[in-house]
Short mmCIF file of C-alpha atoms in Angstrom, two decimals:
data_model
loop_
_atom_site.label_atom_id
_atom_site.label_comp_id
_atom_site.label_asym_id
_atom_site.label_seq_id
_atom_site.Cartn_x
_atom_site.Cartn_y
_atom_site.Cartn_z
CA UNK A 1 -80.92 -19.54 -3.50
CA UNK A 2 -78.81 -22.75 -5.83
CA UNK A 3 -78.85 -20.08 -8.62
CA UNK A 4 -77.70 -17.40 -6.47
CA UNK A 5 -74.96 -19.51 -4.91
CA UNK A 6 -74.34 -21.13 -8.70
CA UNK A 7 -73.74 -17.31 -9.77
CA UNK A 8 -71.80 -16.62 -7.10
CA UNK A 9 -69.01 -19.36 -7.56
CA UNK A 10 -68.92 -18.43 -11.31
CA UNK A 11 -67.97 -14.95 -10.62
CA UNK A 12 -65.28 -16.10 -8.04
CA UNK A 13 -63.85 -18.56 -10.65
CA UNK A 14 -63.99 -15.93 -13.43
CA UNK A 15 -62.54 -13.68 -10.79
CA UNK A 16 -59.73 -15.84 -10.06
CA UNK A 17 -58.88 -16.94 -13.97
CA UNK A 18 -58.50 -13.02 -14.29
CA UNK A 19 -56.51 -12.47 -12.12
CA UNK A 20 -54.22 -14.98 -12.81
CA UNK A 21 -54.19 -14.41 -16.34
CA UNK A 22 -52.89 -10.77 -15.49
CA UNK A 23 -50.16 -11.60 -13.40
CA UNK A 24 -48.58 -14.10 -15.94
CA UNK A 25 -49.07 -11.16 -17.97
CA UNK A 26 -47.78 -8.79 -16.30
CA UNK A 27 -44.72 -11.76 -15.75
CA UNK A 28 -44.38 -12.32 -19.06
CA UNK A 29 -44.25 -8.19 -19.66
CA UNK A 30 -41.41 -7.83 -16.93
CA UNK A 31 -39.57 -10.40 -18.28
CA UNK A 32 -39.61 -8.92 -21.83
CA UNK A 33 -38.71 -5.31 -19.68
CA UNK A 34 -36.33 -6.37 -17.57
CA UNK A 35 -34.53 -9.40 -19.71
CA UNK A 36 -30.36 -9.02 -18.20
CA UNK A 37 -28.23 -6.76 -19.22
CA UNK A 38 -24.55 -7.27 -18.94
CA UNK A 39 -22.19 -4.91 -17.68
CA UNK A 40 -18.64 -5.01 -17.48
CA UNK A 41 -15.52 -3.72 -15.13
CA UNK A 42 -12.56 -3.98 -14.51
CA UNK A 43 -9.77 -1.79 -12.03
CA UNK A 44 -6.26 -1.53 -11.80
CA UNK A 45 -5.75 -4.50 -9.29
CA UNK A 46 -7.85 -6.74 -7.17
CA UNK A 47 -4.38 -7.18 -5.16
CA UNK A 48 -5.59 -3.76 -3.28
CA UNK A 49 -9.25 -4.78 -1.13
CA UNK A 50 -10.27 -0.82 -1.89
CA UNK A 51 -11.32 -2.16 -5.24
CA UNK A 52 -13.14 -5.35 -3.76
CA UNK A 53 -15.23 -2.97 -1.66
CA UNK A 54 -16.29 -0.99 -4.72
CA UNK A 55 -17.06 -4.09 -6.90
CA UNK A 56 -19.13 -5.66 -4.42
CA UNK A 57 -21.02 -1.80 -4.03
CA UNK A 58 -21.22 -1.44 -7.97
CA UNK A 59 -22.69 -5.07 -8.12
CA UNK A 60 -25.34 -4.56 -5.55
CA UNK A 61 -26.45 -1.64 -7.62
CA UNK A 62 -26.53 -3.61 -11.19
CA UNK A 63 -28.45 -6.60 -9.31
CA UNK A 64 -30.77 -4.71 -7.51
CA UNK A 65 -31.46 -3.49 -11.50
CA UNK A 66 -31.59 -7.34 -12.20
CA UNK A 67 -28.41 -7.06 -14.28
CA UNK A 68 -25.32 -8.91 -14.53
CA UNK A 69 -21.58 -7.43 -13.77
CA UNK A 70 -18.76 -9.10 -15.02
CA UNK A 71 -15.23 -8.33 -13.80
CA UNK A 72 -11.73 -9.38 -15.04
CA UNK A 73 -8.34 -8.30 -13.41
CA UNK A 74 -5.39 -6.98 -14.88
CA UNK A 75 -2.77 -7.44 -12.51
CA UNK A 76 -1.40 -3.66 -13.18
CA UNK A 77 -0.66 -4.63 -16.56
CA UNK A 78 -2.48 -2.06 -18.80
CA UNK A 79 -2.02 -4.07 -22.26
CA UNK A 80 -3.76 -6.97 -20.45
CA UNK A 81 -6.20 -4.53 -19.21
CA UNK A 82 -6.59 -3.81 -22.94
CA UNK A 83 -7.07 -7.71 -24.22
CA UNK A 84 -9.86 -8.37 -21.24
CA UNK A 85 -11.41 -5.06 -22.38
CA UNK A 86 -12.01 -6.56 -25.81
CA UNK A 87 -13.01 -10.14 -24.63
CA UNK A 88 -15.65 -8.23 -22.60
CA UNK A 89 -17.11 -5.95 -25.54
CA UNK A 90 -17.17 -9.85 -27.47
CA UNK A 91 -18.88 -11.27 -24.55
CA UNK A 92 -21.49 -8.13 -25.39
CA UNK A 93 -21.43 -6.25 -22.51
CA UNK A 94 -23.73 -2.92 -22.69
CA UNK A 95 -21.68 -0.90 -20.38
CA UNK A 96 -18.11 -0.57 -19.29
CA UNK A 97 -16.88 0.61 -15.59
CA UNK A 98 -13.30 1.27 -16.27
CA UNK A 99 -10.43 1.78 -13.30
CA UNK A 100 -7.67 2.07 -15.48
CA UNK A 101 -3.94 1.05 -15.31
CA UNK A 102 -2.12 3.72 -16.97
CA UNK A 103 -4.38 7.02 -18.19
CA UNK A 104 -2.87 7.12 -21.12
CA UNK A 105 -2.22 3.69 -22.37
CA UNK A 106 -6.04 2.57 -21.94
CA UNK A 107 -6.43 4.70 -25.00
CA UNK A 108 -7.00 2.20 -27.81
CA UNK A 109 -9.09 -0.28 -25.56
CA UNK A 110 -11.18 3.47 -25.18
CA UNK A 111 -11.29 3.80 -28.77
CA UNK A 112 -12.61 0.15 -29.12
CA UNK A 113 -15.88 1.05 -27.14
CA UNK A 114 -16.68 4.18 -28.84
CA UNK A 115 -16.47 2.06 -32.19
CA UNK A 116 -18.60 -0.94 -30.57
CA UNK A 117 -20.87 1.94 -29.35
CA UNK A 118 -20.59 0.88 -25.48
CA UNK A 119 -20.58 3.79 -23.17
CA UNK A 120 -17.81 3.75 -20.63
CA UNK A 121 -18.01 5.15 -16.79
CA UNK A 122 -14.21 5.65 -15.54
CA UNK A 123 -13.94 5.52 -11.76
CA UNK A 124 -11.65 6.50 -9.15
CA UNK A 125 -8.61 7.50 -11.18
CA UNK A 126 -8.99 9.59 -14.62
CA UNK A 127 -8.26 8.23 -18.03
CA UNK A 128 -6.49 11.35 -20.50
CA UNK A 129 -9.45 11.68 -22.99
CA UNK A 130 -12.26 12.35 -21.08
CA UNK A 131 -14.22 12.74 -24.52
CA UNK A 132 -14.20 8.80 -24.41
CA UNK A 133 -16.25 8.61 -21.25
CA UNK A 134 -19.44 9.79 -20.14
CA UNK A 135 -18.31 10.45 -16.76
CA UNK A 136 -15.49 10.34 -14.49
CA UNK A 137 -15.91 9.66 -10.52
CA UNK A 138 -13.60 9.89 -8.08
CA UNK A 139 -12.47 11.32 -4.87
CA UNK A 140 -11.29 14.67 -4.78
CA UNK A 141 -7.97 13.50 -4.42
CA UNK A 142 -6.24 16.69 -4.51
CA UNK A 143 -8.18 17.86 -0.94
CA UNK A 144 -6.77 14.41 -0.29
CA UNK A 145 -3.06 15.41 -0.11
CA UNK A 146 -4.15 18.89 1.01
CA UNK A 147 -5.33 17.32 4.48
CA UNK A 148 -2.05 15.37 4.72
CA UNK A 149 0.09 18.72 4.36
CA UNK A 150 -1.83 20.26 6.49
CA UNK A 151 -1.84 18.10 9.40
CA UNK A 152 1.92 17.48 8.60
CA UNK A 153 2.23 21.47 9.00
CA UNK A 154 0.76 22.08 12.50
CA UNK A 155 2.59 18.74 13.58
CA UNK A 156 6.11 19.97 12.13
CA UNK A 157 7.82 23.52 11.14
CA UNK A 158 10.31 21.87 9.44
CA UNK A 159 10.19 18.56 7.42
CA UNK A 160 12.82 16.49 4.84
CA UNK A 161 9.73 14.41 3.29
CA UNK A 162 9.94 11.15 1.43
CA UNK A 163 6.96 10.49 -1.31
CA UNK A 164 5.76 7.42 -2.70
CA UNK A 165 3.81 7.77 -5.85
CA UNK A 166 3.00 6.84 -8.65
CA UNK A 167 3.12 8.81 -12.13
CA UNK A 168 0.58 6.45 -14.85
CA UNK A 169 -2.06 7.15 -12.04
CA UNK A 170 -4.01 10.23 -12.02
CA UNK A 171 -6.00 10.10 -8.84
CA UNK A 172 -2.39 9.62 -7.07
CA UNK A 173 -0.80 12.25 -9.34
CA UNK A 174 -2.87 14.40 -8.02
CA UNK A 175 -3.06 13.71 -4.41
CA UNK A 176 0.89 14.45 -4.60
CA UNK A 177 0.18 17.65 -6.56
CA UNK A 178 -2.23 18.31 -3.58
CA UNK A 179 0.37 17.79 -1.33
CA UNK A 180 3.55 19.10 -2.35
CA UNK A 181 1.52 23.04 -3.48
CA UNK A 182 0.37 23.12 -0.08
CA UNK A 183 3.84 23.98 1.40
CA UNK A 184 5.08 24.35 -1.66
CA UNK A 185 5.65 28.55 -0.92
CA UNK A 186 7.84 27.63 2.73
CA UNK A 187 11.19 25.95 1.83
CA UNK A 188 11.35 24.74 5.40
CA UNK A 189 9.41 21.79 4.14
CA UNK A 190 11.45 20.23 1.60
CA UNK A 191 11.16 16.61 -1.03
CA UNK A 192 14.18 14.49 -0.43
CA UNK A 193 13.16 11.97 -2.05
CA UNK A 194 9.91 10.79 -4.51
CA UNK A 195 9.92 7.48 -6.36
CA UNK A 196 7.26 4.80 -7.93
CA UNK A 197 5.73 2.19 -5.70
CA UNK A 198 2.99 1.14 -8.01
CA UNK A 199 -0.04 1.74 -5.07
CA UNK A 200 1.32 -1.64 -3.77
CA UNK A 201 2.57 -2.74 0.06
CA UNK A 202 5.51 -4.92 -1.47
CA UNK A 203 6.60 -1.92 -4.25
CA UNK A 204 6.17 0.74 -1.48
CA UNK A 205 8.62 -1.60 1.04
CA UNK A 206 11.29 -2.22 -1.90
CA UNK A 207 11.49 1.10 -2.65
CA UNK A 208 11.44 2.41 0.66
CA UNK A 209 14.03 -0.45 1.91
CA UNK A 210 16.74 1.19 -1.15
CA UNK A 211 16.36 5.25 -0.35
CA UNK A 212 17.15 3.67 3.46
CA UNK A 213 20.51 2.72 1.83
CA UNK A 214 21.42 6.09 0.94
CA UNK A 215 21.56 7.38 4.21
CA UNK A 216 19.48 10.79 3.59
CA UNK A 217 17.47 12.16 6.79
CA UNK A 218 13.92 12.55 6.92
CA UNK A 219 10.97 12.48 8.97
CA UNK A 220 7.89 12.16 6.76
CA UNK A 221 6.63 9.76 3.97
CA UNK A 222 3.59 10.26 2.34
CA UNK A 223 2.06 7.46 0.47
CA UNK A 224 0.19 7.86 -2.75
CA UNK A 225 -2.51 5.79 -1.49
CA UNK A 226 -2.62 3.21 1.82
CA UNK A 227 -0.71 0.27 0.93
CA UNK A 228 2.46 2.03 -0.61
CA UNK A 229 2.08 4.22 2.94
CA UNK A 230 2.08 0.77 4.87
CA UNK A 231 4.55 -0.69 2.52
CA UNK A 232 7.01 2.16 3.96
CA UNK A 233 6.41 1.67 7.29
CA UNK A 234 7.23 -2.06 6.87
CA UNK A 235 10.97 -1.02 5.62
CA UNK A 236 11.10 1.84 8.25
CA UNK A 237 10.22 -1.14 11.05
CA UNK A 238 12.76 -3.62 9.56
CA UNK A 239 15.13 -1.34 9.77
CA UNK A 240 14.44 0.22 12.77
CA UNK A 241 13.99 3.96 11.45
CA UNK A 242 10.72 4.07 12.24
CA UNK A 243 11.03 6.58 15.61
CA UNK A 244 9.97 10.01 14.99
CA UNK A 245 8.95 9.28 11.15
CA UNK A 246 5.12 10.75 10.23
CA UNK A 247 3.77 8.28 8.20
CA UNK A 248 0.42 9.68 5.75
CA UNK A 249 -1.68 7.54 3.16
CA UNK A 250 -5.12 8.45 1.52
CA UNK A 251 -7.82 5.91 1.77
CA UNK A 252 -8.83 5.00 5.18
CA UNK A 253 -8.45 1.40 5.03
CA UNK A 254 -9.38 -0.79 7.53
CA UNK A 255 -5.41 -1.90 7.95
CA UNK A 256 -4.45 1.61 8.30
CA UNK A 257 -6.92 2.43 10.65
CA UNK A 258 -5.61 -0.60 12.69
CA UNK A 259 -1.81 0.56 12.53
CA UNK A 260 -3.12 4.33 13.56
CA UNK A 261 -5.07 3.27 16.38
CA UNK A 262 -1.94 1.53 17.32
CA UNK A 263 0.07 4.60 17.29
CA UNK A 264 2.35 3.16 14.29
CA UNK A 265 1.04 5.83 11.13
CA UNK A 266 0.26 9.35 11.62
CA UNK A 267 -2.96 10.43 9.16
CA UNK A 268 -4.65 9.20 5.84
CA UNK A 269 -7.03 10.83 4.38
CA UNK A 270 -10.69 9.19 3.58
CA UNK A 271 -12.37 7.36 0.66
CA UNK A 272 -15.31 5.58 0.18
CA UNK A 273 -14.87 2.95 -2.19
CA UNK A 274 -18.83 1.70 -1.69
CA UNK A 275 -19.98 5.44 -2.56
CA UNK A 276 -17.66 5.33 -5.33
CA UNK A 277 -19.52 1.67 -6.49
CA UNK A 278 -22.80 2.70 -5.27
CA UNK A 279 -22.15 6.47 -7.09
CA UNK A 280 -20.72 4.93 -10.44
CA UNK A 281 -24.04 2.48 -10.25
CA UNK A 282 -26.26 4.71 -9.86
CA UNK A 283 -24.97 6.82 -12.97
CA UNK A 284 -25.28 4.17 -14.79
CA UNK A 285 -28.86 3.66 -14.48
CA UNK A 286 -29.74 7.72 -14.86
CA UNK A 287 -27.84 7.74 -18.04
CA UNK A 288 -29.28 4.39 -19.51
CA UNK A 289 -32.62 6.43 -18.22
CA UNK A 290 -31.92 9.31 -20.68
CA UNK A 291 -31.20 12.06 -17.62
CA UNK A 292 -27.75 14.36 -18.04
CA UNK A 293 -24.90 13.27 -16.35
CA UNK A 294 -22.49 15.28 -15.14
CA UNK A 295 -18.56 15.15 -16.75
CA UNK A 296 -17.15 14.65 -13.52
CA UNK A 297 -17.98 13.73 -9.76
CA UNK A 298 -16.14 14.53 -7.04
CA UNK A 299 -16.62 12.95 -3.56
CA UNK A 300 -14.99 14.53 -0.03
CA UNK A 301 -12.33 13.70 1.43
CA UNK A 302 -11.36 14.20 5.19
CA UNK A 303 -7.98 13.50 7.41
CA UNK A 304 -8.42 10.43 9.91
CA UNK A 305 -6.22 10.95 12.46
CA UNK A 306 -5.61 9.81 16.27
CA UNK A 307 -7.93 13.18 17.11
CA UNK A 308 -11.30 12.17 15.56
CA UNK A 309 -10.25 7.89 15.12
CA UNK A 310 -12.87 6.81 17.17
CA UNK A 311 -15.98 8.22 15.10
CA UNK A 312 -14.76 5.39 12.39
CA UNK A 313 -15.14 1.86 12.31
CA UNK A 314 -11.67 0.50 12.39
CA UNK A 315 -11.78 -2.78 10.96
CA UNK A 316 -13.93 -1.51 7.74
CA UNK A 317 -14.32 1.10 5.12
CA UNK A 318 -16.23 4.46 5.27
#
């Protein structure tokens, strides 16, 4: 019976050494697997909390990987975007998520990645050469203007429209474009007015605030994106020409929402910024994997208006 028992507790220390000899192992082997990577990104502005929402959704994705993401901001300054571009390829990042500030102008910091071989996801607005990225999502942004015009149309048979847009940035270029070809066949809808306002409250206000100076009617402004909608209404409330004025932005911010439920803004149509993050993230990882990606990825869009308000939550994003 001592032998037997003897035996016994041999086996269960053997056992035991096993087993923990595997899982330091197996430790050690996961380490060696899954040693960081470091990822890079950087958008247009952090001034605009859209792009806060998708960080934070593209970081949970690239930690959840047990990777790093490192971010830097431009301020809207696309030769700055440029510089922190390069300081991030020297920093060795394996990935870049790119946002840029102008399409065009992100060219050479484009060109640097393709030489350092680091593959480049470009969300939410387009970059020109496409043949520098290995994908491009984004909202469809020209359904986005669509469902502006159209609400605009069944609200309105006649409308002198103000636009605030901006021409370096694709995704709003093309919102507008969405926009303006929807009525673009009736001439009783008509452009009075279309000028810059950077996708930013103060530009949108300033520039509103100086076509109120001219003293040219209208009763619609559509805003490229949220903020330069909200930026309008801010001049059309300081100056008191804000009865009667449809007010549209694309997004569905949480500060929009808030203004709409008030009865202040008329429409803006939806994004996602944490299924653009979680969508760009997720890429990521299938293309790292070897699967195909596809060139481009579109995500719905849909009008939030006073009619359907209540099946979103107002004080966050969608």
């Amino acid at each position: 019976m001592k032998k037997t028992g003897i035996l016994i507790l041999c086996l269960i220390v053997l056992t035991s050494t096993w087993v923990v000899a595997a899982i330091e192992n197996e430790g050690q082997e996961s380490a060696v697997e899954h040693e960081p990577r470091l990822f890079g990104s950087t958008y247009m502005t952090r001034n605009n909390p859209f792009f806060d929402v998708l960080h934070r959704s593209l970081e949970e994705v690239v930690e959840e990987n047990g990777d790093i993401l490192i971010t830097r901001d431009p301020l809207q300054d696309q030769n700055k975007q440029n510089e922190q571009i390069l300081e991030m390829l020297e920093e060795g990042i394996e990935m870049l998520f790119l946002n840029p500030v102008d399409w065009e102008t992100v060219q050479p910091a484009l060109e640097a990645c393709e030489k350092a071989g680091i593959p480049v996801i470009n969300i939410d607005t387009r970059v020109k050469d496409q043949d520098y990225v290995i994908t491009c999502i984004e909202t469809d942004n020209y359904q986005a203007g669509q469902e502006c015009a159209k609400d605009m149309m069944k609200r309105l048979d006649a409308a002198e429209i103000v636009i605030l847009d901006n021409p370096i940035q694709t995704s709003i270029t093309d919102r507008v474009r969405g926009f303006v070809e929807t009525f673009a066949d009736d001439p009783d809808y008509k452009i009075v007015y279309e000028a810059p306002a950077a996708g930013e409250l103060e530009v949108g206000a300033r520039v509103m605030s100086e076509f109120l100076s001219t003293g040219v009617s209208f009763n619609v402004v559509f805003g490229g994106n949220d903020p330069s909608a909200l930026g309008g209404l801010s001049a059309l409330q300081q100056h008191k020409k804000d009865e009667g004025v449809l007010v549209y932005g694309v997004d569905g911010s949480p500060d929009f929402k808030a203004m709409l439920e008030m009865g202040y803004v008329t429409g803006t149509s939806s994004q996602s910024p944490r299924n653009l993050g979680r969508t760009a993230g997720e890429t990521a990882y299938a293309y790292l994997q070897g699967r195909e990606i596809p060139k481009y990825i579109s995500l719905p869009s849909r009008l939030i208006s006073e009619d359907n308000l209540n099946e979103y939550e107002i004080n966050g994003w969608q």
